Coordinates of C-alpha atoms and ligand atoms in Angstrom, one line a residue:
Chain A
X226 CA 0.0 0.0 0.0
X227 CA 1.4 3.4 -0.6
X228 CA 2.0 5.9 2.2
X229 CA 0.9 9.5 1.6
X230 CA 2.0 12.4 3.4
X231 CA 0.2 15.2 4.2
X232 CA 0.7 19.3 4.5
X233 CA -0.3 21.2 7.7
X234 CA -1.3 25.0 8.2
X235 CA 0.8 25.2 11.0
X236 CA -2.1 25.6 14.0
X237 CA -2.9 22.8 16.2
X238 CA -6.3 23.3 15.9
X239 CA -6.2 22.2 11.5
X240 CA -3.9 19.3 12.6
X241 CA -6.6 17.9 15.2
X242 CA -9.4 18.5 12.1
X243 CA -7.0 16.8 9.8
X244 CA -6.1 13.9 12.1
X245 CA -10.1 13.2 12.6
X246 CA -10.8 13.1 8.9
X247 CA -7.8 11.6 7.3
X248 CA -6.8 8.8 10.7
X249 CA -5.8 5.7 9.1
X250 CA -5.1 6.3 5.6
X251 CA -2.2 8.5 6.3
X252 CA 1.3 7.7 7.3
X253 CA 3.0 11.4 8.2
X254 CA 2.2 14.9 8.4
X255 CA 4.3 17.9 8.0
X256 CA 4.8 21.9 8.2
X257 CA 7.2 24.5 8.3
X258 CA 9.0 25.6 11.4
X259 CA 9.0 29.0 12.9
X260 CA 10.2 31.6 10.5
X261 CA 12.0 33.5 13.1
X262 CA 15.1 30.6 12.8
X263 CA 15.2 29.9 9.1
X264 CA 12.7 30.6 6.1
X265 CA 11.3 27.9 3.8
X266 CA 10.7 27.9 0.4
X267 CA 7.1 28.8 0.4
X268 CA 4.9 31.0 2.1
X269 CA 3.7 30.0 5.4
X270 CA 0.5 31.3 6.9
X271 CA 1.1 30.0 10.6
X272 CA 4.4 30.5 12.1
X273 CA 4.3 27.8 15.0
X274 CA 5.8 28.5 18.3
X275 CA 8.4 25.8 19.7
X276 CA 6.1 25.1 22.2
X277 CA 3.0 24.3 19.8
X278 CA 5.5 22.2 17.3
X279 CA 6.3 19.9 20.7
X280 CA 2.3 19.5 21.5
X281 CA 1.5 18.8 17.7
X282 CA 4.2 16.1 17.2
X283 CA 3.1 14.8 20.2
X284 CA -0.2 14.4 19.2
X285 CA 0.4 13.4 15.9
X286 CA 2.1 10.4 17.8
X287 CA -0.6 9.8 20.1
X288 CA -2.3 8.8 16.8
X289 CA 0.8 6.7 15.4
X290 CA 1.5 9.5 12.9
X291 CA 4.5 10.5 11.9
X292 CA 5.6 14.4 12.4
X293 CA 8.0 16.2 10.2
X294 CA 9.2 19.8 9.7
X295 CA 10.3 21.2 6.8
X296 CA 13.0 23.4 6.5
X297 CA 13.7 23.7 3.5
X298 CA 15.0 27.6 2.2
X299 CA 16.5 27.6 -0.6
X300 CA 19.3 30.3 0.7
X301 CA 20.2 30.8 4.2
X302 CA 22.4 33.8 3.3
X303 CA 25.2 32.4 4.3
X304 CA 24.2 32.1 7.8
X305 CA 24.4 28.5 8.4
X306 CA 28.3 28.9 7.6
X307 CA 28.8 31.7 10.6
X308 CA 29.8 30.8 13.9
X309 CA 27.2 32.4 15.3
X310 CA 24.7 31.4 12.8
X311 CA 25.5 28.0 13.3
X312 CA 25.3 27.7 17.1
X313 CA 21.6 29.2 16.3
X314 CA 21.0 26.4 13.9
X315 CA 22.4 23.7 15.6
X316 CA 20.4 24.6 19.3
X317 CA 17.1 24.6 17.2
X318 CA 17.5 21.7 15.9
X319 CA 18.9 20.3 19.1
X320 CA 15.4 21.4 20.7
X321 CA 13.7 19.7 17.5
X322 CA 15.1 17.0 18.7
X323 CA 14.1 17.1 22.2
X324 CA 10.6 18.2 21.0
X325 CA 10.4 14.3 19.0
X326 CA 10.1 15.9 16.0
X327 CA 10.7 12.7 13.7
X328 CA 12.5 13.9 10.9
X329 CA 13.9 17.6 9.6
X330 CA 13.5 18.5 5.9
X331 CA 16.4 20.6 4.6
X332 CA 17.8 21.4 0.9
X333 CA 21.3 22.5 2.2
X334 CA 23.7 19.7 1.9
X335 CA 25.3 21.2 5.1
X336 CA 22.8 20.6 7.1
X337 CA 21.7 16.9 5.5
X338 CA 25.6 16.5 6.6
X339 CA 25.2 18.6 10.4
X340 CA 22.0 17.1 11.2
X341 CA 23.2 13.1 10.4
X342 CA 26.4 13.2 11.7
X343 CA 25.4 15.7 15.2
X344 CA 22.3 14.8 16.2
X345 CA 21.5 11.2 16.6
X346 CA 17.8 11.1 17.3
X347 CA 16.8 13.4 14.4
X348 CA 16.3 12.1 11.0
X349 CA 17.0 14.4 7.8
X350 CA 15.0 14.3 4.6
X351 CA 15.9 16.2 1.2
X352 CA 13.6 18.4 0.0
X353 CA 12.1 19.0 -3.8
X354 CA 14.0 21.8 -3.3
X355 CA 17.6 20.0 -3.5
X356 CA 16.7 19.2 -7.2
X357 CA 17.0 15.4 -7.1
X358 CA 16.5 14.3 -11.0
X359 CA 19.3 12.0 -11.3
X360 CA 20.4 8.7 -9.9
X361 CA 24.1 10.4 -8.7
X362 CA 22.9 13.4 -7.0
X363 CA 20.4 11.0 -4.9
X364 CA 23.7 9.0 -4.0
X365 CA 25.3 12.3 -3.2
X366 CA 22.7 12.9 -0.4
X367 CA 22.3 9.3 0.5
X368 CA 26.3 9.3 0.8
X369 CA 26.0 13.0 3.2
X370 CA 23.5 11.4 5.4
X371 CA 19.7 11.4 3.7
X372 CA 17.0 9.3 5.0
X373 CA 15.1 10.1 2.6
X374 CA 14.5 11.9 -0.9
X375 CA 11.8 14.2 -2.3
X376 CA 12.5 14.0 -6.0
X377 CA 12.5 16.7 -8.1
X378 CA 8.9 17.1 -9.9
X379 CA 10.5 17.8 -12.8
X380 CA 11.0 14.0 -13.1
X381 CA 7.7 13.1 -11.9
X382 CA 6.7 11.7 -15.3
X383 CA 10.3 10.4 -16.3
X384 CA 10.1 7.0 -15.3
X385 CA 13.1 5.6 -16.7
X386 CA 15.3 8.3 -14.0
X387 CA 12.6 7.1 -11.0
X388 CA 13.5 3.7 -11.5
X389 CA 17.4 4.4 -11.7
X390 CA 16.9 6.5 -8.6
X391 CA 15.3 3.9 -7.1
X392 CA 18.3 1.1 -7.8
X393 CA 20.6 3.7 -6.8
X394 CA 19.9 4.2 -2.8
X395 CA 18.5 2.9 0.0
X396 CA 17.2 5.9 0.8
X397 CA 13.1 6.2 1.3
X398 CA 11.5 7.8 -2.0
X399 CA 9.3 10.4 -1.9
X400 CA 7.2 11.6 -4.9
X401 CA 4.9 15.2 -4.7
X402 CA 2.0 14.3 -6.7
X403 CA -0.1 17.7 -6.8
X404 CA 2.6 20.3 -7.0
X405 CA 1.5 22.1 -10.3
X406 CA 4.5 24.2 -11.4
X407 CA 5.1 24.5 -15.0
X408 CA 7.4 21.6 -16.2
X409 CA 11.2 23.0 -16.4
X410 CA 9.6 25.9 -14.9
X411 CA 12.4 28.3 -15.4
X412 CA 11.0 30.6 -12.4
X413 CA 11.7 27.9 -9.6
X414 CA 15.4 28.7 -8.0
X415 CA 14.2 32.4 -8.3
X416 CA 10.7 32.2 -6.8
X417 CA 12.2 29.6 -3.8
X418 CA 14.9 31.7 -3.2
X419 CA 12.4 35.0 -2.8
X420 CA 10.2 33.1 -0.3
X421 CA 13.8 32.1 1.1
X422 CA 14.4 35.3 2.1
X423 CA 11.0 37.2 2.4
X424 CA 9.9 34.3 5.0
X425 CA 12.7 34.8 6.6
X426 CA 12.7 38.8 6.8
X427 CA 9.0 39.9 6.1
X428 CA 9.9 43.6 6.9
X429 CA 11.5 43.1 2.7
X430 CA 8.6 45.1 0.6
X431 CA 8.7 43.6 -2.5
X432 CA 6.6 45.4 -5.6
X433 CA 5.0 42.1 -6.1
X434 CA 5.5 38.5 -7.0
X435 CA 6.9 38.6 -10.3
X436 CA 7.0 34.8 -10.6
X437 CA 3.9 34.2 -9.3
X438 CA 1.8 36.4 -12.2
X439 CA 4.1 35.4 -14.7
X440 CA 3.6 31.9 -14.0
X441 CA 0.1 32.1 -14.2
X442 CA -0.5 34.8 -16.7
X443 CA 1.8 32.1 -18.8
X444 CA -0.9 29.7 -18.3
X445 CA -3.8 31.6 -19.2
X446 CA -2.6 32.4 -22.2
X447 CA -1.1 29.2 -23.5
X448 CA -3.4 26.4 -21.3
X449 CA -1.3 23.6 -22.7
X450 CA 1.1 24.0 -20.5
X451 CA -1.0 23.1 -17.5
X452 CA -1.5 19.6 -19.2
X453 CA 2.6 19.4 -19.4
X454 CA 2.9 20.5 -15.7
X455 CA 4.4 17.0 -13.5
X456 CA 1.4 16.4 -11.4
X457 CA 0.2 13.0 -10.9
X458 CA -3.6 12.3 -11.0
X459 CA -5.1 10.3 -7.8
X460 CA -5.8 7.4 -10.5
X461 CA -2.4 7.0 -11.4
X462 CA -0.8 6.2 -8.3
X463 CA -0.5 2.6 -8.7
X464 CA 2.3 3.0 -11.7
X465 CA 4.8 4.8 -8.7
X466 CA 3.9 2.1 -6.4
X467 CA 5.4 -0.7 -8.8
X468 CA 8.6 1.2 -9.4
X469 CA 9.0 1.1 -5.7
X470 CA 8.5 4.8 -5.0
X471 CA 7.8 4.6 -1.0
X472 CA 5.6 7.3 -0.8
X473 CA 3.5 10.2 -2.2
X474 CA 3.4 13.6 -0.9
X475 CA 0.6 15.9 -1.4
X476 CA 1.5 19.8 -1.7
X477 CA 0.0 22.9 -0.5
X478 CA 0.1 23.9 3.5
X479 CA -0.6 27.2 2.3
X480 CA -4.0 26.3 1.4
X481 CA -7.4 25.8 3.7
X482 CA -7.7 22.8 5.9
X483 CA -11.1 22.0 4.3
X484 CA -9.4 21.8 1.0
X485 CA -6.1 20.1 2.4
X486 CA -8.5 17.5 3.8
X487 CA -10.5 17.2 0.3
X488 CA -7.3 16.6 -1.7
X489 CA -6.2 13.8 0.4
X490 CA -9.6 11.9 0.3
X491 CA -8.9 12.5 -3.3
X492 CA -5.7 10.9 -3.8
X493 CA -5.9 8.3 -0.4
X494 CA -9.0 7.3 -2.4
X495 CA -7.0 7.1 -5.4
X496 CA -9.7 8.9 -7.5
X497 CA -11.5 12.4 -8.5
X498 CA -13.8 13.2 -9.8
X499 CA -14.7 16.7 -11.7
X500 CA -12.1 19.4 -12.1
X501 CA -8.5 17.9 -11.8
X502 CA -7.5 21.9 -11.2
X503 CA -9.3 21.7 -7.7
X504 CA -6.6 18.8 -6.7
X505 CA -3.5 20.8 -7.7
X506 CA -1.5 23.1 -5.4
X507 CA -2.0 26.1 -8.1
X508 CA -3.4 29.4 -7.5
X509 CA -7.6 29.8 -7.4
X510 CA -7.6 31.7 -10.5
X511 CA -6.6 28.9 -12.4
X512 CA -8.8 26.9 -10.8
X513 CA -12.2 29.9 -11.4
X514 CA -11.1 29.9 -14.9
X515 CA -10.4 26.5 -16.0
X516 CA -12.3 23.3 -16.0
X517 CA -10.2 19.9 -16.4
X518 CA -12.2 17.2 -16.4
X519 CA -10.3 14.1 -14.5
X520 CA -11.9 11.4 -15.9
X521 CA -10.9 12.0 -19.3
X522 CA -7.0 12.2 -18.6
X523 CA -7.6 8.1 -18.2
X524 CA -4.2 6.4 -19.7
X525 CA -2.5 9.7 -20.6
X526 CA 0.0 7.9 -18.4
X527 CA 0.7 5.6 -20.4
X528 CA 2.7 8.5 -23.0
X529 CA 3.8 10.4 -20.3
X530 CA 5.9 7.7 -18.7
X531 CA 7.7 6.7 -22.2
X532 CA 7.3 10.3 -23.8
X533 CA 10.9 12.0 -24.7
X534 CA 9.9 15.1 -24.1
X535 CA 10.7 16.8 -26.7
X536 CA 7.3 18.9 -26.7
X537 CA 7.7 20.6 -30.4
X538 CA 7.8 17.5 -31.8
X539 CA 5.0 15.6 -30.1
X540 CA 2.1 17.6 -29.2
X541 CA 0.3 15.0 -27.0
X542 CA -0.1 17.3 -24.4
X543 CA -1.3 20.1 -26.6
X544 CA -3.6 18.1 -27.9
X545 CA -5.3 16.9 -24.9
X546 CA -4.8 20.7 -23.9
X547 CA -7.1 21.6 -26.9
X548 CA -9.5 18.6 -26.6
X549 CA -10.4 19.0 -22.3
X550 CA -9.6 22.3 -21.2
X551 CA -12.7 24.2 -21.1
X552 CA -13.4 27.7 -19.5
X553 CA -15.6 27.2 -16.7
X554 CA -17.9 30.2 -18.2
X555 CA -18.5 27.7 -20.8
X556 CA -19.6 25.1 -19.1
Chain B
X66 CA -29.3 40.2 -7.6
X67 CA -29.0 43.8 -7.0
X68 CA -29.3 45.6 -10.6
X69 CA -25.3 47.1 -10.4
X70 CA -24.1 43.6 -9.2
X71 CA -25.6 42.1 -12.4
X72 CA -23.9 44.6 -14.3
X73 CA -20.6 44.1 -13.2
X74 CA -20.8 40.5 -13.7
X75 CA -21.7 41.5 -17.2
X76 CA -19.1 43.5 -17.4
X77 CA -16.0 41.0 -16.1
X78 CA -17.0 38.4 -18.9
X79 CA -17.7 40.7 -21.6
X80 CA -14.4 42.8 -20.9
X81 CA -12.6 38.5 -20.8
X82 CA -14.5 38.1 -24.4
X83 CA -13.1 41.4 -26.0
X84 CA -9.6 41.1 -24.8
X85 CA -10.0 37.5 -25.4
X86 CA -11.2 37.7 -29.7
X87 CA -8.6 40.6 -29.8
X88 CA -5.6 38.7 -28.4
X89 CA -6.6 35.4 -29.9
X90 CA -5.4 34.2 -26.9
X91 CA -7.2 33.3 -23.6
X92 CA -7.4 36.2 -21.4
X93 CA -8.7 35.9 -17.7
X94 CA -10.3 38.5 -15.4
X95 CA -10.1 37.3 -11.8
X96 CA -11.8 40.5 -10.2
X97 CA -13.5 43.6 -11.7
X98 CA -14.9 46.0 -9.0
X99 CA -15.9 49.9 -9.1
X100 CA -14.1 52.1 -7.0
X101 CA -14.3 55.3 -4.7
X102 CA -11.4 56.6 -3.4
X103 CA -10.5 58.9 -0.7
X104 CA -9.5 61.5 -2.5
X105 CA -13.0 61.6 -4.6
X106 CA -11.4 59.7 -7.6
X107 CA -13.8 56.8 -8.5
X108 CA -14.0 54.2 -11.3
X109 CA -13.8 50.8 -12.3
X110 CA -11.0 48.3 -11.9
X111 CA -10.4 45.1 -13.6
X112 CA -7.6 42.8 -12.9
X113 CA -6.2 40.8 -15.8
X114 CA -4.0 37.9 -16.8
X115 CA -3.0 37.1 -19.8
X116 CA -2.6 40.1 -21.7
X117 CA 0.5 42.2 -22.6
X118 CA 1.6 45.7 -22.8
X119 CA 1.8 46.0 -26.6
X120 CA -1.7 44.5 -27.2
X121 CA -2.9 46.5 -24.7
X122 CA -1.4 49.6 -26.9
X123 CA -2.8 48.2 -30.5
X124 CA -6.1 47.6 -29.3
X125 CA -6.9 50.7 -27.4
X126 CA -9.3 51.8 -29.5
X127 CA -11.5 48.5 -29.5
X128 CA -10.5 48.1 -25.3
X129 CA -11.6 52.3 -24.4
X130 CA -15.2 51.7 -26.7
X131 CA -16.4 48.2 -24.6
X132 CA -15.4 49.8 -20.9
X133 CA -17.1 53.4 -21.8
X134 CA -19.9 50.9 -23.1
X135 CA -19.8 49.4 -19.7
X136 CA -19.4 52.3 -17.7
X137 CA -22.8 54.0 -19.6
X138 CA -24.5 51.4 -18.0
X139 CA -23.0 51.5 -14.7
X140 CA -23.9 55.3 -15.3
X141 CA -20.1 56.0 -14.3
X142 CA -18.3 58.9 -16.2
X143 CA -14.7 58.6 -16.9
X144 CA -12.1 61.1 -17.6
X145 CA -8.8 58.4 -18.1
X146 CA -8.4 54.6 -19.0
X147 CA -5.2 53.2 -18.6
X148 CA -3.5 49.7 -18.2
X149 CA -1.4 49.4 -15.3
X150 CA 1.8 46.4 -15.8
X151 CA 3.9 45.0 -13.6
X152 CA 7.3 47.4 -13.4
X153 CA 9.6 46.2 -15.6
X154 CA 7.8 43.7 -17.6
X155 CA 5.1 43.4 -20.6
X156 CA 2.0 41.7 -18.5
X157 CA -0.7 43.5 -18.3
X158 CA -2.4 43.4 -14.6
X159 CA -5.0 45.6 -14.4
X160 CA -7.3 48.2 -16.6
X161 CA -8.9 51.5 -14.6
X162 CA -11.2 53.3 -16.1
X163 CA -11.1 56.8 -13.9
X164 CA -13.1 59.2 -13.1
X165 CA -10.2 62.3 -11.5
X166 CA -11.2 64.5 -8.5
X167 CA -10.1 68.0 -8.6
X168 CA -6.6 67.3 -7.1
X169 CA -6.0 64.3 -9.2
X170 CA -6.6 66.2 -12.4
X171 CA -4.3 68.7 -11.9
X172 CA -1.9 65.9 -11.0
X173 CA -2.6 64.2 -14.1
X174 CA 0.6 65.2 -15.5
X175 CA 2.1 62.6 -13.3
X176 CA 0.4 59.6 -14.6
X177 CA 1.5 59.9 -18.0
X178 CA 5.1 59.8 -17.1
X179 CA 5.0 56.1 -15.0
X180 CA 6.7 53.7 -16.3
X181 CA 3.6 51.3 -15.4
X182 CA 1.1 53.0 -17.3
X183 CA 0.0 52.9 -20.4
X184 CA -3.1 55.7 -21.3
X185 CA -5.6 53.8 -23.4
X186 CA -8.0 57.1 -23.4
X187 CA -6.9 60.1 -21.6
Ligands
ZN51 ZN1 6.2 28.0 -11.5
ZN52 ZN1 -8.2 61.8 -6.8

């Protein structure tokens, strides 16, 4: 049976909702730590106390859940490589540890290496973030000290690299199956490293989120890139769970609970249906304007998980762009 | 529905059809609301995404006739439309059609010389 992971807000009172709906058909849950120590890569509407992250993991135990913490900024501005910096770092995590906080999720290979080698009872994960698309660089981590690997989504749909990742390490395999972001979406490092550092210093007045209206404002105009976007539809499940893939992790704590708890019926359930936008991590608007209709991406699989990718030569996706994708006005 | 509520619904998928045949492409309006500011300005706002600066610019013509259409029935009068991008790029995030108070007429002058603005009808 696959294991799914599953995002939380950050408040106690969404995990206990969560917990009730979702109790036995999930495996972990996890959220980003307090933004005062270290920013993550996306936004983050709760920023947890210590004290609450020690009373949610302990009640996420209580209910044989695992609970993780993702820490996962793209730049710590050198911080992590100060003296002084460091000792911050390293007590946090040290009170992580204390606070049975199961595992830590990081994209620094520092701190994969610092957290495996210095503190014993706390396990370290590599984040999507890392950019895991090849069998060697998964080595790389296993080699500093990884538990465990989030692959990069970019390679969601290239099976042939899942299953060399998969020969390569021991290491557990995670896969994100709702995370919409444009396929080789050339806004990522730049858009992870802005949340980087505005999480981490939210006095930084930016004009607006550049990456953010471009990325959708992109897909608006030219709909067939949703289609080619690396999310993996509830249905489809069953083809990462022969390759061995350990487990699938569903995106978007910075979404409601209602909807967090929606999403994981969908894909625990392994099946939608209506709109596949309302499963995706991806802004509203795409999801008020377009209507993808699930049922009708049955066995697109199949030529996604042997397609070369080579986009101006195949048109499959643009295709199926132009046959489903309807504006909702229209329906 | 209230009568100005139905009209701005109206108004949010007919201005997504006009930018949408002239574009050829799919244009999206998240939000279009009317507006009344503190300094007496009012008008109507639509946010876009989709379209870009130079279509913005070709079409103007086409774009100023379906909002002063719309704003006739709204029974809003409007001294200035203009597209407002995102600094530094070609994406189009928002339309105003404004109606100045005295101060902001005078200041008028200003508005012309953003780089962020683009003056369908002024
Ligand atoms: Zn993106
Ligand atoms: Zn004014």
């Amino acid at each position: 049976m696959m294991k799914f992971s599953t995002p939380l807000p950050g408040d106690a009172e969404s995990l206990k909702q969560i917990i009730k709906e979702l109790k036995g058909s999930i495996d972990e849950v996890y959220m980003a730590g307090p933004s005062e120590y270290m920013g993550s890569g996306r936004a983050t509407l709760h920023s947890p106390l210590l004290e609450d992250i020690g009373r949610q993991a302990s009640y996420a135990h209580r209910h044989n859940i695992k609970f993780k913490l993702i820490l996962n900024s793209s730049c710590l501005s050198g911080q992590h490589l100060t003296s002084n910096g460091s000792n911050i770092f390293r007590k946090y995590l040290e009170e992580l540890e204390t606070l049975n906080v199961d595992m830590v999720i990081v994209s620094d290979p520092y701190l994969v290496e610092m957290i495996s080698k210095e503190l014993q009872g706390l396990k370290v994960g590599v984040s999507c973030i890392a950019h895991v698309d090849s069998p060697q660089r998964a080595k790389f981590f296993e080699d500093l000290g990884a538990d465990e690997i989030t692959v990069d989504t970019n390679i969601n749909r290239h099976f042939n690299l899942l299953e060399a990742i998969r020969e390569a390490t021991d290491c557990k395999l995670k896969v994100i199956a709702n995370e919409a972001c444009l396929y080789k979406c050339p806004f990522r490092y730049s858009h992870f490293n802005l949340f980087s550092h505005i999480t981490a210093s939210p006095q930084i007045a930016i004009m607006g989120d550049y990456y953010f209206e471009k990325c959708i404002s992109l897909r608006v105009r030219e709909p067939t890139l949703i289609i080619r976007s690396p999310w993996i539809r509830p249905e489809d499940i069953p083809e990462y769970e022969k390759i061995g893939i350990d487990m699938i992790k569903i995106s978007g704590r910075a979404n409601t609970t209602q909807w967090i708890i929606d999403t994981m019926k969908s894909y625990t359930k392994g099946h939608h249906k209506g709109n596949l936008l309302e499963l995706l991590d991806c802004p509203n608007e795409l999801r008020d304007h377009f209507y993808i209709p699930n049922e009708k991406l049955e066995g697109a699989i199949k030529q996604w998980k042997t397609c070369k990718k080579s986009c101006h030569k195949c048109n499959f996706c643009e295709n199926l762009a132009k046959e489903l994708i309807l504006r909702r006005r229209d329906l | 529905m209230n009568k100005t509520l139905k009209e701005l619904s109206y108004a949010r998928d007919r201005i997504e059809d006009t930018l949408q045949d002239l574009s050829g492409r799919t244009i999206f309006v998240p939000e279009v609301k009317i507006f009344n500011m503190a300094c007496g300005c009012r008008g109507l706002l639509a946010d876009l995404r989709g379209l870009e600066t130079e279509e913005a610019e070709v079409f103007h013509k086409k774009i100023t006739r379906t909002l002063k259409d719309i704003l006739g029935k709204l029974g809003l009068k409007v001294d200035m439309i203009y597209a407002r991008n995102f600094p530094g790029t070609y994406m189009v995030v928002g339309i105003t059609a404004r109606r100045f108070c005295g101060r902001c007429k005078r200041e008028l002058g200003s508005i012309t010389s953003r780089p962020d603005i683009i003056v369908l009808k002024g």
